[in-house]
Amino acid sequence: MTPTPHDALFKEVFSKPENAAGTLRAVVPAVIGESLDWSTLTRCPGSFVDPALQEWHTDLLFSARWRGGGDALLYLLYEHQSSPDEQMAFRLLRYMVRIWEHWWSEHPKAKLIPAVIPVALYHGDLSWSVPLLFNALIDVPETVRSALGHHLVDFSHMVDDLSEIPDDRLRARAC
């Protein structure tokens, strides 16, 4: 599939760690931002988006060191759709699993895998309005949801909803 102008712009700007750092720092919770050594932010090779979805999504994977040691992987997915994607949490989970599979293939003796911090960068005309929690996609009666608790996949992704951010604040983002 031929890359779109959005793909080219996104990859040109955000493939540079110094540009991606400003966006990532703006969206992750402060405790995460303070715990990462942003000077170690490095782009990792590869894409984890299905080829059939590349017209709508572009992704970049970065690694950074935790200040106390160890690595984190920051997965930045740029959504090219003009409306929120109700299956985004599921897609992100699939990409996260691919990232871990790839990481483990390169570190076969590792006992632990690095955290993957999923962030969707969204630029649609409408505000992001779909749930961020993965388990909101799981059809379970509310009466048994808490009993299943730890047996359900449960994570939340972050969305940097550019439709909600004034242009001057976007320009002011710094590394």
PDB file of C-alpha atoms in Angstrom:
ATOM      1  CA  MET A   1       0.000   0.000   0.000  1.00  0.00           C
ATOM      2  CA  THR A   2       1.327   3.461  -0.886  1.00  0.00           C
ATOM      3  CA  PRO A   3       2.111   5.731   2.064  1.00  0.00           C
ATOM      4  CA  THR A   4      -0.253   8.683   2.463  1.00  0.00           C
ATOM      5  CA  PRO A   5       0.868  12.308   2.969  1.00  0.00           C
ATOM      6  CA  HIS A   6      -0.141  11.872   6.619  1.00  0.00           C
ATOM      7  CA  ASP A   7       2.249   8.920   6.916  1.00  0.00           C
ATOM      8  CA  ALA A   8       5.135  10.879   5.446  1.00  0.00           C
ATOM      9  CA  LEU A   9       4.545  13.937   7.651  1.00  0.00           C
ATOM     10  CA  PHE A  10       4.068  11.870  10.790  1.00  0.00           C
ATOM     11  CA  LYS A  11       7.170   9.758  10.219  1.00  0.00           C
ATOM     12  CA  GLU A  12       9.279  12.776   9.257  1.00  0.00           C
ATOM     13  CA  VAL A  13       8.364  14.722  12.392  1.00  0.00           C
ATOM     14  CA  PHE A  14       7.916  12.032  15.026  1.00  0.00           C
ATOM     15  CA  SER A  15      10.642   9.605  13.981  1.00  0.00           C
ATOM     16  CA  LYS A  16      13.088  12.065  15.529  1.00  0.00           C
ATOM     17  CA  PRO A  17      13.223  11.267  19.251  1.00  0.00           C
ATOM     18  CA  GLU A  18      13.552  14.949  20.165  1.00  0.00           C
ATOM     19  CA  ASN A  19      10.182  15.641  18.480  1.00  0.00           C
ATOM     20  CA  ALA A  20       8.459  12.526  19.782  1.00  0.00           C
ATOM     21  CA  ALA A  21       9.625  13.255  23.336  1.00  0.00           C
ATOM     22  CA  GLY A  22       7.538  16.441  23.548  1.00  0.00           C
ATOM     23  CA  THR A  23       4.369  14.638  22.498  1.00  0.00           C
ATOM     24  CA  LEU A  24       4.994  11.596  24.676  1.00  0.00           C
ATOM     25  CA  ARG A  25       5.864  13.679  27.754  1.00  0.00           C
ATOM     26  CA  ALA A  26       2.685  15.722  27.276  1.00  0.00           C
ATOM     27  CA  VAL A  27       0.415  12.682  27.314  1.00  0.00           C
ATOM     28  CA  VAL A  28       1.924  10.248  29.844  1.00  0.00           C
ATOM     29  CA  PRO A  29       1.102  10.732  33.527  1.00  0.00           C
ATOM     30  CA  ALA A  30       3.643  12.943  35.320  1.00  0.00           C
ATOM     31  CA  VAL A  31       5.028  10.089  37.448  1.00  0.00           C
ATOM     32  CA  ILE A  32       5.896   8.147  34.278  1.00  0.00           C
ATOM     33  CA  GLY A  33       7.381  11.209  32.605  1.00  0.00           C
ATOM     34  CA  GLU A  34       9.559  11.878  35.651  1.00  0.00           C
ATOM     35  CA  SER A  35      10.646   8.230  35.897  1.00  0.00           C
ATOM     36  CA  LEU A  36      11.935   7.995  32.320  1.00  0.00           C
ATOM     37  CA  ASP A  37      15.340   9.253  31.252  1.00  0.00           C
ATOM     38  CA  TRP A  38      14.210  11.152  28.149  1.00  0.00           C
ATOM     39  CA  SER A  39      17.800  11.664  27.022  1.00  0.00           C
ATOM     40  CA  THR A  40      17.898   7.923  26.236  1.00  0.00           C
ATOM     41  CA  LEU A  41      14.803   7.995  23.994  1.00  0.00           C
ATOM     42  CA  THR A  42      15.709   6.013  20.876  1.00  0.00           C
ATOM     43  CA  ARG A  43      13.610   4.974  17.920  1.00  0.00           C
ATOM     44  CA  CYS A  44      13.340   1.214  17.435  1.00  0.00           C
ATOM     45  CA  PRO A  45      13.123  -0.235  13.924  1.00  0.00           C
ATOM     46  CA  GLY A  46       9.994  -1.865  12.582  1.00  0.00           C
ATOM     47  CA  SER A  47       6.257  -1.402  12.384  1.00  0.00           C
ATOM     48  CA  PHE A  48       3.662  -3.470  14.176  1.00  0.00           C
ATOM     49  CA  VAL A  49       0.584  -2.294  12.264  1.00  0.00           C
ATOM     50  CA  ASP A  50      -1.153  -4.819  10.015  1.00  0.00           C
ATOM     51  CA  PRO A  51      -0.360  -4.089   6.360  1.00  0.00           C
ATOM     52  CA  ALA A  52      -4.110  -3.850   5.668  1.00  0.00           C
ATOM     53  CA  LEU A  53      -4.394  -1.005   8.222  1.00  0.00           C
ATOM     54  CA  GLN A  54      -1.390   1.045   7.147  1.00  0.00           C
ATOM     55  CA  GLU A  55      -3.586   3.439   5.159  1.00  0.00           C
ATOM     56  CA  TRP A  56      -5.136   4.613   8.439  1.00  0.00           C
ATOM     57  CA  HIS A  57      -2.411   4.022  11.000  1.00  0.00           C
ATOM     58  CA  THR A  58       1.277   4.778  11.249  1.00  0.00           C
ATOM     59  CA  ASP A  59       3.286   3.601  14.213  1.00  0.00           C
ATOM     60  CA  LEU A  60       6.617   4.276  15.826  1.00  0.00           C
ATOM     61  CA  LEU A  61       8.260   2.422  18.669  1.00  0.00           C
ATOM     62  CA  PHE A  62      10.755   4.049  21.009  1.00  0.00           C
ATOM     63  CA  SER A  63      12.763   2.762  23.915  1.00  0.00           C
ATOM     64  CA  ALA A  64      13.903   4.729  26.925  1.00  0.00           C
ATOM     65  CA  ARG A  65      15.638   3.822  30.152  1.00  0.00           C
ATOM     66  CA  TRP A  66      13.871   4.074  33.476  1.00  0.00           C
ATOM     67  CA  ARG A  67      15.874   6.357  35.768  1.00  0.00           C
ATOM     68  CA  GLY A  68      16.248   3.453  38.220  1.00  0.00           C
ATOM     69  CA  GLY A  69      17.375   1.008  35.501  1.00  0.00           C
ATOM     70  CA  GLY A  70      15.616  -1.151  32.936  1.00  0.00           C
ATOM     71  CA  ASP A  71      13.915  -0.315  29.670  1.00  0.00           C
ATOM     72  CA  ALA A  72      10.457   0.872  28.722  1.00  0.00           C
ATOM     73  CA  LEU A  73       8.994   0.751  25.245  1.00  0.00           C
ATOM     74  CA  LEU A  74       6.787   3.652  24.169  1.00  0.00           C
ATOM     75  CA  TYR A  75       4.476   2.732  21.329  1.00  0.00           C
ATOM     76  CA  LEU A  76       3.111   5.740  19.461  1.00  0.00           C
ATOM     77  CA  LEU A  77       0.278   5.010  17.052  1.00  0.00           C
ATOM     78  CA  TYR A  78      -0.936   7.798  14.805  1.00  0.00           C
ATOM     79  CA  GLU A  79      -4.560   7.370  13.798  1.00  0.00           C
ATOM     80  CA  HIS A  80      -5.440   8.746  10.382  1.00  0.00           C
ATOM     81  CA  GLN A  81      -9.175   8.260  10.733  1.00  0.00           C
ATOM     82  CA  SER A  82     -11.556  11.200  11.037  1.00  0.00           C
ATOM     83  CA  SER A  83     -13.571   9.521  13.776  1.00  0.00           C
ATOM     84  CA  PRO A  84     -12.616   7.613  16.935  1.00  0.00           C
ATOM     85  CA  ASP A  85     -11.930   3.898  16.489  1.00  0.00           C
ATOM     86  CA  GLU A  86     -14.042   1.690  18.767  1.00  0.00           C
ATOM     87  CA  GLN A  87     -11.588  -1.204  18.378  1.00  0.00           C
ATOM     88  CA  MET A  88      -8.446   0.833  19.139  1.00  0.00           C
ATOM     89  CA  ALA A  89      -7.814  -0.898  22.471  1.00  0.00           C
ATOM     90  CA  PHE A  90      -7.977  -4.299  20.760  1.00  0.00           C
ATOM     91  CA  ARG A  91      -5.638  -3.188  17.978  1.00  0.00           C
ATOM     92  CA  LEU A  92      -3.196  -1.779  20.501  1.00  0.00           C
ATOM     93  CA  LEU A  93      -3.231  -5.048  22.441  1.00  0.00           C
ATOM     94  CA  ARG A  94      -2.375  -6.950  19.236  1.00  0.00           C
ATOM     95  CA  TYR A  95       0.500  -4.553  18.515  1.00  0.00           C
ATOM     96  CA  MET A  96       1.743  -4.812  22.105  1.00  0.00           C
ATOM     97  CA  VAL A  97       1.820  -8.606  21.858  1.00  0.00           C
ATOM     98  CA  ARG A  98       3.785  -8.356  18.583  1.00  0.00           C
ATOM     99  CA  ILE A  99       6.240  -5.958  20.190  1.00  0.00           C
ATOM    100  CA  TRP A 100       6.796  -8.348  23.102  1.00  0.00           C
ATOM    101  CA  GLU A 101       7.143 -11.345  20.769  1.00  0.00           C
ATOM    102  CA  HIS A 102       9.773  -9.487  18.778  1.00  0.00           C
ATOM    103  CA  TRP A 103      11.542  -8.335  21.941  1.00  0.00           C
ATOM    104  CA  TRP A 104      11.578 -11.839  23.400  1.00  0.00           C
ATOM    105  CA  SER A 105      12.950 -13.279  20.157  1.00  0.00           C
ATOM    106  CA  GLU A 106      15.900 -10.917  20.578  1.00  0.00           C
ATOM    107  CA  HIS A 107      16.233 -11.588  24.343  1.00  0.00           C
ATOM    108  CA  PRO A 108      15.384 -15.318  24.639  1.00  0.00           C
ATOM    109  CA  LYS A 109      16.911 -15.717  28.107  1.00  0.00           C
ATOM    110  CA  ALA A 110      15.045 -12.780  29.643  1.00  0.00           C
ATOM    111  CA  LYS A 111      12.611 -13.588  32.442  1.00  0.00           C
ATOM    112  CA  LEU A 112      10.747 -10.269  32.252  1.00  0.00           C
ATOM    113  CA  ILE A 113       9.596  -8.117  29.348  1.00  0.00           C
ATOM    114  CA  PRO A 114       9.714  -4.329  29.226  1.00  0.00           C
ATOM    115  CA  ALA A 115       6.617  -2.226  29.768  1.00  0.00           C
ATOM    116  CA  VAL A 116       4.922  -1.101  26.590  1.00  0.00           C
ATOM    117  CA  ILE A 117       3.243   2.265  27.046  1.00  0.00           C
ATOM    118  CA  PRO A 118       0.584   2.574  24.307  1.00  0.00           C
ATOM    119  CA  VAL A 119      -0.294   6.051  23.069  1.00  0.00           C
ATOM    120  CA  ALA A 120      -2.685   6.859  20.216  1.00  0.00           C
ATOM    121  CA  LEU A 121      -2.082  10.247  18.620  1.00  0.00           C
ATOM    122  CA  TYR A 122      -5.424  11.226  17.103  1.00  0.00           C
ATOM    123  CA  HIS A 123      -6.138  14.089  14.721  1.00  0.00           C
ATOM    124  CA  GLY A 124      -9.815  13.729  13.792  1.00  0.00           C
ATOM    125  CA  ASP A 125     -12.433  16.449  13.559  1.00  0.00           C
ATOM    126  CA  LEU A 126     -14.453  14.909  16.397  1.00  0.00           C
ATOM    127  CA  SER A 127     -13.173  14.458  19.943  1.00  0.00           C
ATOM    128  CA  TRP A 128     -12.095  10.954  20.975  1.00  0.00           C
ATOM    129  CA  SER A 129     -15.225   9.437  22.475  1.00  0.00           C
ATOM    130  CA  VAL A 130     -14.671   5.698  22.748  1.00  0.00           C
ATOM    131  CA  PRO A 131     -13.495   3.886  25.894  1.00  0.00           C
ATOM    132  CA  LEU A 132      -9.793   3.738  26.656  1.00  0.00           C
ATOM    133  CA  LEU A 133     -10.156   0.583  28.773  1.00  0.00           C
ATOM    134  CA  PHE A 134      -9.644  -2.683  26.929  1.00  0.00           C
ATOM    135  CA  ASN A 135     -12.032  -4.599  29.156  1.00  0.00           C
ATOM    136  CA  ALA A 136     -14.861  -2.291  28.064  1.00  0.00           C
ATOM    137  CA  LEU A 137     -14.782  -4.390  24.872  1.00  0.00           C
ATOM    138  CA  ILE A 138     -15.388  -7.656  26.739  1.00  0.00           C
ATOM    139  CA  ASP A 139     -19.017  -8.745  26.923  1.00  0.00           C
ATOM    140  CA  VAL A 140     -19.439  -9.849  30.524  1.00  0.00           C
ATOM    141  CA  PRO A 141     -22.486  -9.304  32.743  1.00  0.00           C
ATOM    142  CA  GLU A 142     -21.706  -6.593  35.295  1.00  0.00           C
ATOM    143  CA  THR A 143     -22.821  -8.975  38.064  1.00  0.00           C
ATOM    144  CA  VAL A 144     -19.800 -11.232  37.393  1.00  0.00           C
ATOM    145  CA  ARG A 145     -17.251  -8.710  36.076  1.00  0.00           C
ATOM    146  CA  SER A 146     -15.632  -8.151  39.478  1.00  0.00           C
ATOM    147  CA  ALA A 147     -15.510 -11.910  40.163  1.00  0.00           C
ATOM    148  CA  LEU A 148     -13.578 -12.383  36.923  1.00  0.00           C
ATOM    149  CA  GLY A 149     -11.286  -9.491  37.898  1.00  0.00           C
ATOM    150  CA  HIS A 150      -7.734 -10.694  37.293  1.00  0.00           C
ATOM    151  CA  HIS A 151      -8.833 -13.203  34.668  1.00  0.00           C
ATOM    152  CA  LEU A 152      -9.718 -10.487  32.151  1.00  0.00           C
ATOM    153  CA  VAL A 153      -7.179  -8.573  30.116  1.00  0.00           C
ATOM    154  CA  ASP A 154      -7.311  -5.072  31.509  1.00  0.00           C
ATOM    155  CA  PHE A 155      -5.285  -2.092  30.357  1.00  0.00           C
ATOM    156  CA  SER A 156      -5.938   1.437  29.260  1.00  0.00           C
ATOM    157  CA  HIS A 157      -4.221   3.308  26.486  1.00  0.00           C
ATOM    158  CA  MET A 158      -3.572   7.018  26.307  1.00  0.00           C
ATOM    159  CA  VAL A 159      -4.917   9.246  23.562  1.00  0.00           C
ATOM    160  CA  ASP A 160      -3.314  12.509  22.614  1.00  0.00           C
ATOM    161  CA  ASP A 161      -6.431  14.058  21.087  1.00  0.00           C
ATOM    162  CA  LEU A 162      -5.084  16.874  18.939  1.00  0.00           C
ATOM    163  CA  SER A 163      -8.634  18.041  18.199  1.00  0.00           C
ATOM    164  CA  GLU A 164      -8.857  19.175  21.846  1.00  0.00           C
ATOM    165  CA  ILE A 165      -5.549  21.054  22.020  1.00  0.00           C
ATOM    166  CA  PRO A 166      -5.262  24.672  20.864  1.00  0.00           C
ATOM    167  CA  ASP A 167      -2.577  25.273  18.227  1.00  0.00           C
ATOM    168  CA  ASP A 168      -0.519  27.521  20.531  1.00  0.00           C
ATOM    169  CA  ARG A 169      -0.283  24.731  23.130  1.00  0.00           C
ATOM    170  CA  LEU A 170       0.764  22.233  20.446  1.00  0.00           C
ATOM    171  CA  ARG A 171       3.497  24.591  19.253  1.00  0.00           C
ATOM    172  CA  ALA A 172       4.655  25.093  22.846  1.00  0.00           C
ATOM    173  CA  ARG A 173       5.370  21.390  23.435  1.00  0.00           C
ATOM    174  CA  ALA A 174       9.055  20.994  24.041  1.00  0.00           C
ATOM    175  CA  CYS A 175      11.328  18.056  24.701  1.00  0.00           C
TER     176      CYS A 175
END
